[in-house]
XYZ file of C-alpha atoms in Angstrom:
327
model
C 148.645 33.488 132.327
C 150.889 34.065 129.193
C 149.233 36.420 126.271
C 150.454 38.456 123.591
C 149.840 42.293 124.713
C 150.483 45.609 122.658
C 151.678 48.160 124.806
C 150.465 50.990 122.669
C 149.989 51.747 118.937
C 152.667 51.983 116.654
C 156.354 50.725 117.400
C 156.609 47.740 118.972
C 159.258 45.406 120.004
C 159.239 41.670 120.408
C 160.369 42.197 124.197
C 156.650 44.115 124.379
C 154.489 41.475 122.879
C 154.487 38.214 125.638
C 153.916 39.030 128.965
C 151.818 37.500 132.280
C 148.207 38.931 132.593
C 145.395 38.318 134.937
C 143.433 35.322 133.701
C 139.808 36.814 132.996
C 136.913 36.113 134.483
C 133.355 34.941 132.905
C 131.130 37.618 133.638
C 127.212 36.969 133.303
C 126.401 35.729 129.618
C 130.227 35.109 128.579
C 132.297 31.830 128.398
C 135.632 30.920 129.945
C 137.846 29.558 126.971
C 141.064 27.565 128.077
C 142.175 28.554 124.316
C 143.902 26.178 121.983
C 144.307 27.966 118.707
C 144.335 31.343 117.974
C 143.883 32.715 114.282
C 145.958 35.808 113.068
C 143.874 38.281 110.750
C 144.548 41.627 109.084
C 142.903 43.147 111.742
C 145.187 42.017 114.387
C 147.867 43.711 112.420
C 145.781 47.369 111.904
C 145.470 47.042 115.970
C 148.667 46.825 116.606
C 149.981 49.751 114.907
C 146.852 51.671 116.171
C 144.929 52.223 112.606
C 141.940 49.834 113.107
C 138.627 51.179 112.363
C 136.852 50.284 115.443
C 139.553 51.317 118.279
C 140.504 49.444 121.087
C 142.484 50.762 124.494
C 145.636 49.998 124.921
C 147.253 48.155 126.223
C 145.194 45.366 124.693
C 145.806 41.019 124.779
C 145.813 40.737 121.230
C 143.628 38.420 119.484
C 139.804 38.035 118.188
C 139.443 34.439 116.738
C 140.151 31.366 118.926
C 139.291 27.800 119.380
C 139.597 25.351 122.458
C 137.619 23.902 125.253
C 134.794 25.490 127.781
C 136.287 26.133 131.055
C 133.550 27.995 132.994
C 130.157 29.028 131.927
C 129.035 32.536 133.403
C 126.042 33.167 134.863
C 122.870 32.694 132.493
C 124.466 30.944 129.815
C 123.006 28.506 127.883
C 123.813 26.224 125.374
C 127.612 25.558 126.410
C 128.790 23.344 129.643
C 132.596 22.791 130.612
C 134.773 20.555 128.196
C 132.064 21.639 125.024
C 135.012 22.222 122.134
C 134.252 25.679 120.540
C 135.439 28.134 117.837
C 135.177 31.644 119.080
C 134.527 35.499 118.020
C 135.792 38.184 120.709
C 135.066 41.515 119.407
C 136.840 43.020 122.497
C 139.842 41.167 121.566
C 141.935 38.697 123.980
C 142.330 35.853 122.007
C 146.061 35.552 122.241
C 145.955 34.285 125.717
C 145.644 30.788 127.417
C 142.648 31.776 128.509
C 139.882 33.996 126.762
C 136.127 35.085 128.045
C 133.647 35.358 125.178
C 130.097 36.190 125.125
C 127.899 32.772 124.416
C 126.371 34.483 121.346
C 129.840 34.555 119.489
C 130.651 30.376 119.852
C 130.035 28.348 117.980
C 130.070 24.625 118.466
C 132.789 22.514 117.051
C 132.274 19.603 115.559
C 134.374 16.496 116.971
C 135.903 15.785 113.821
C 136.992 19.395 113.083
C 140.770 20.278 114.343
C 141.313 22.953 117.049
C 143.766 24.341 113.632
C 141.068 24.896 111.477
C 138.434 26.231 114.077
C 140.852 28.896 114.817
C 140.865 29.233 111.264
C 137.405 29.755 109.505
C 135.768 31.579 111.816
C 136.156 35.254 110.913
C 137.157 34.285 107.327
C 135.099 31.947 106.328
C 131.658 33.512 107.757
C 133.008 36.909 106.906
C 133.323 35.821 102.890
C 129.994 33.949 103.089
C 128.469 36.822 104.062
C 130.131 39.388 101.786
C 128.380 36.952 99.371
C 125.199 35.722 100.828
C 123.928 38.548 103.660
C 124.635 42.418 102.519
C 125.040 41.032 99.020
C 123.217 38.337 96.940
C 125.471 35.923 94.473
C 123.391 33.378 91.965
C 125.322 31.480 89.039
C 126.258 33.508 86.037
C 127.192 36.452 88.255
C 130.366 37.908 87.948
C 132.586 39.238 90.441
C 136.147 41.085 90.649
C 137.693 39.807 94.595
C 140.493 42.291 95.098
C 143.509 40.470 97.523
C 142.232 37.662 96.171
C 145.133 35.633 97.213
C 144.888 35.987 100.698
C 142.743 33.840 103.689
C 139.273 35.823 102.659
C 140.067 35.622 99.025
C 140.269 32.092 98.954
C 137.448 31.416 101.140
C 135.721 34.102 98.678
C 136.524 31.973 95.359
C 135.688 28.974 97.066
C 132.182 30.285 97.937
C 131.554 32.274 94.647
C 132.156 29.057 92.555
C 130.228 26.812 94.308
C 127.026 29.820 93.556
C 127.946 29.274 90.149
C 129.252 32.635 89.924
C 132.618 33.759 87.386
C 135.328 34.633 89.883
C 138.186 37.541 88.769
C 140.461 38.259 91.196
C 143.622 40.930 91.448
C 146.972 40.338 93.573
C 149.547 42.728 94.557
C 152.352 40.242 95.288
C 153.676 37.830 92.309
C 153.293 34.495 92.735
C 149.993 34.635 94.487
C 147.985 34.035 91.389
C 148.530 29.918 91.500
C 146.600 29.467 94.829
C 143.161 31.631 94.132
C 143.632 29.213 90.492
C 143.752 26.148 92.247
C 140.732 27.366 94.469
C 138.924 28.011 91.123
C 139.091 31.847 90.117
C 138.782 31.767 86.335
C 141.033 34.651 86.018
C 144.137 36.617 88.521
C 145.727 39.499 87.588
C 148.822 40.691 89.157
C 148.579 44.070 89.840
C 152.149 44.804 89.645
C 152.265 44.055 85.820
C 148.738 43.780 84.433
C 145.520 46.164 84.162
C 142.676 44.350 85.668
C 140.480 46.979 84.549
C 141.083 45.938 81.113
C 140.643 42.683 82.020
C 137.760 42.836 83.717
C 135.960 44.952 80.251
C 137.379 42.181 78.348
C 135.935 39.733 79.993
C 132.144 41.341 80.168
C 132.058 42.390 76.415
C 132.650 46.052 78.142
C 129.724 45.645 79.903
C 131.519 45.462 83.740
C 131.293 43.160 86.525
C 128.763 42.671 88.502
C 129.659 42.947 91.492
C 133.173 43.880 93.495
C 134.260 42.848 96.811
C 137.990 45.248 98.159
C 139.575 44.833 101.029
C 141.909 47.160 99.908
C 140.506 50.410 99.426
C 142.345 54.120 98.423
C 143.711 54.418 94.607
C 142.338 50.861 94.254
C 139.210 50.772 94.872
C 139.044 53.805 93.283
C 140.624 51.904 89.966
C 137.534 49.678 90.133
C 134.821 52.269 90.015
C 135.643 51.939 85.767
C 135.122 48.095 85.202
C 131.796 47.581 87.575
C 128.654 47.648 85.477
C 125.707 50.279 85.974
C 123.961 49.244 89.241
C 126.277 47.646 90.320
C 127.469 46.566 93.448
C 130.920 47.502 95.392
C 131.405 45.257 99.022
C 133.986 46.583 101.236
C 135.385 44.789 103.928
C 138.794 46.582 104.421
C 141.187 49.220 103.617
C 144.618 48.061 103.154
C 146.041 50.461 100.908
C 144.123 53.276 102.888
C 140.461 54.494 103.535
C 138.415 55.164 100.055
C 138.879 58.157 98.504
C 137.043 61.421 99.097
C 135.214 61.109 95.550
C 133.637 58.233 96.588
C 129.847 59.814 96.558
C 130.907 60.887 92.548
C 132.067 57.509 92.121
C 128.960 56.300 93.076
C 126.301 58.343 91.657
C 128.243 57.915 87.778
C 126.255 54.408 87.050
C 123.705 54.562 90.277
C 126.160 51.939 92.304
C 125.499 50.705 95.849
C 128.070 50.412 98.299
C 128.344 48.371 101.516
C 131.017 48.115 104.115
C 130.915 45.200 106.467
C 132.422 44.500 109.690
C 131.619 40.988 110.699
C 131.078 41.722 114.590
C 128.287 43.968 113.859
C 126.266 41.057 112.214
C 123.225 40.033 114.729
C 124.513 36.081 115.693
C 121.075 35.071 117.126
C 119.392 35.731 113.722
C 118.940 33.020 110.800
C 121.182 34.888 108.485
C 123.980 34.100 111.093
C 122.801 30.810 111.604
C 122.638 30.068 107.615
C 125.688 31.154 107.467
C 127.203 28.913 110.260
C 125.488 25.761 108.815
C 126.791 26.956 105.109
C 130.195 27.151 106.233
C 130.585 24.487 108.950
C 128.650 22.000 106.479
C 131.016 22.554 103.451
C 134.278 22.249 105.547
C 133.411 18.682 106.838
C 132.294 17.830 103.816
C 135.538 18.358 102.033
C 133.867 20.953 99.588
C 135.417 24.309 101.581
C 139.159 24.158 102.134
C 140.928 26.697 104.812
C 144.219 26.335 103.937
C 146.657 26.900 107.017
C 149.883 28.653 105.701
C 151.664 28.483 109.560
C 151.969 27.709 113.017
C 153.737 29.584 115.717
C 154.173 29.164 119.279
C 153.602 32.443 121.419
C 157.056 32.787 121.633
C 157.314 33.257 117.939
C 154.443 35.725 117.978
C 156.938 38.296 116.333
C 157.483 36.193 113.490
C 153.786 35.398 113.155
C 153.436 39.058 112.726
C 156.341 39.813 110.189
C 154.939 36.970 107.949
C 151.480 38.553 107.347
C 152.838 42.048 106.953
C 154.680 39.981 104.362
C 152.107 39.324 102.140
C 153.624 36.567 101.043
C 151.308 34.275 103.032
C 148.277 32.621 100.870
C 146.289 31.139 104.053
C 145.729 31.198 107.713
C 148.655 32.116 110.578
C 147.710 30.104 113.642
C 149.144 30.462 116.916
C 149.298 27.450 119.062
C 148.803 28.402 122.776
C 148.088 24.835 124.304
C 147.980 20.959 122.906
């Protein structure tokens, strides 16, 4: 089968990326997924240059977020029969491929009227914002929140969210031009990093008081930044590091006003609890009802994989890269 491999970290070539691999097999408790969609993340892009937090072996089928059809159900699994359409999670990677095996626990259902486009989309976006929100944080109306990257997939599935708690949304981008689509989604205020002091901002906006609550994706001199407009007992969620790992002061940062700090990786959240399951009914729920949009910013074909790649290291994207692997 065709999939999109990475030799080894660091400098790639298109010639490396699509190549014929073994299909996989469903071991006991996984799922056979003849994939349709695959979504691109940030992630994707810290594996293949080798600086992802939670390291894979190389060489690696790229890809954890995929939607398509059951082909084979492994022993013990229940739940899921062949033809079911499903949106996927694979921790281990292998998404990029026409074929993917995922443990059951990491499906979820598809609903008929959902598009094999936007189940490759939400997944690990959608459920990781709700969650920065709703699981290792808590978000009622009148909060306020700064959403660093604000303009990117889980920024706008962020300001989405946030609003519709009631919460005041504040939101930084690093590339120009990105503040008109978190607006549309309904952040109150964007600053462009570039030109603007969103610490200032922020003070301004709180009567000097601080926000609430942050959620960075981009860590280093950033996040860093942010320690002065977050109010005393306040809150800092991290889901990334873009700009580089936080800074070594973080423990003074965080003892000045008696802050809490959590980091969240979304495959270490338990998917047979009811948080999960919340969470799935939250997000799945508001998409069909028209009330969470996941904006797809492009399609590729695996043969355009490269390009898929160059776009997000762009930053000029404002949505979802999807790679179509079969129709």
């Amino acid at each position: 089968m065709q999939a999109i491999v990475f030799d080894s970290p660091g400098a790639l070539t298109s010639d490396t990326l699509l190549r014929d691999v073994p299909r996989p097999v469903a071991l006991a408790g996984q799922v056979l997924i003849r994939v349709h969609r695959a979504g691109l993340n940030f992630a994707d892009l810290m594996m293949r240059k080798g600086v992802y937090p939670h390291p894979k072996g190389y060489p690696l089928v790229a890809g954890l977020e995929l939607s398509g059809v059951v082909e084979v159900c492994g022993e013990g699994v229940t739940g899921f029969a062949p033809g079911d359409r499903v949106a996927g999670f694979s921790e281990n990677a292998g998404g990029f491929a026409a074929f993917c095996a995922v443990p059951q626990e990491r499906l979820i259902r598809l609903p008929d009227a959902m598009s094999f486009d936007a189940g490759a989309a939400f997944y690990i976006q959608s459920l990781t914002a709700w969650h920065l929100l709703h699981t290792v944080s808590k978000t009622k109306a009148g909060d306020s929140l700064l959403i660093h990257a604000i303009g990117g997939g889980v920024g706008l599935q962020l300001t989405q969210l946030a609003k519709m708690a009631g919460a005041v949304v504040i939101g930084t981008v690093g590339t120009p031009g990105k503040e008109a689509r978190a607006l549309a989604f309904g952040a109150d205020r964007v600053v462009n990093r570039t030109s603007e002091d969103f610490v200032s901002v922020c003070n301004e906006m709180t009567d000097g008081i601080g926000v609430d609550k942050i959620i960075d994706s981009t860590g280093a001199t950033i996040l860093d930044q942010s320690f002065d407009c977050v109010r005393r007992l306040g809150h800092i969620v991290s889901y990334g590091e873009a700009e580089g790992k936080p800074l070594p002061n973080l423990w003074e940062r965080l003892v000045q006003k008696s802050l809490t700090f959590t980091r969240l990786h979304i495959g270490h959240l338990d998917n047979r609890s009811d948080a999960w399951r919340q969470g799935v009914d939250a997000v799945v729920g508001a998409i069909m009802a028209g009330k969470l949009e996941v904006p797809i910013a492009g399609s590729y074909g695996l043969e355009e994989a490269e390009a898929m790649f160059a776009a997000l290291e762009s930053r000029q994207t404002a949505g979802k890269l999807v790679l179509r692997i079969a129709d």
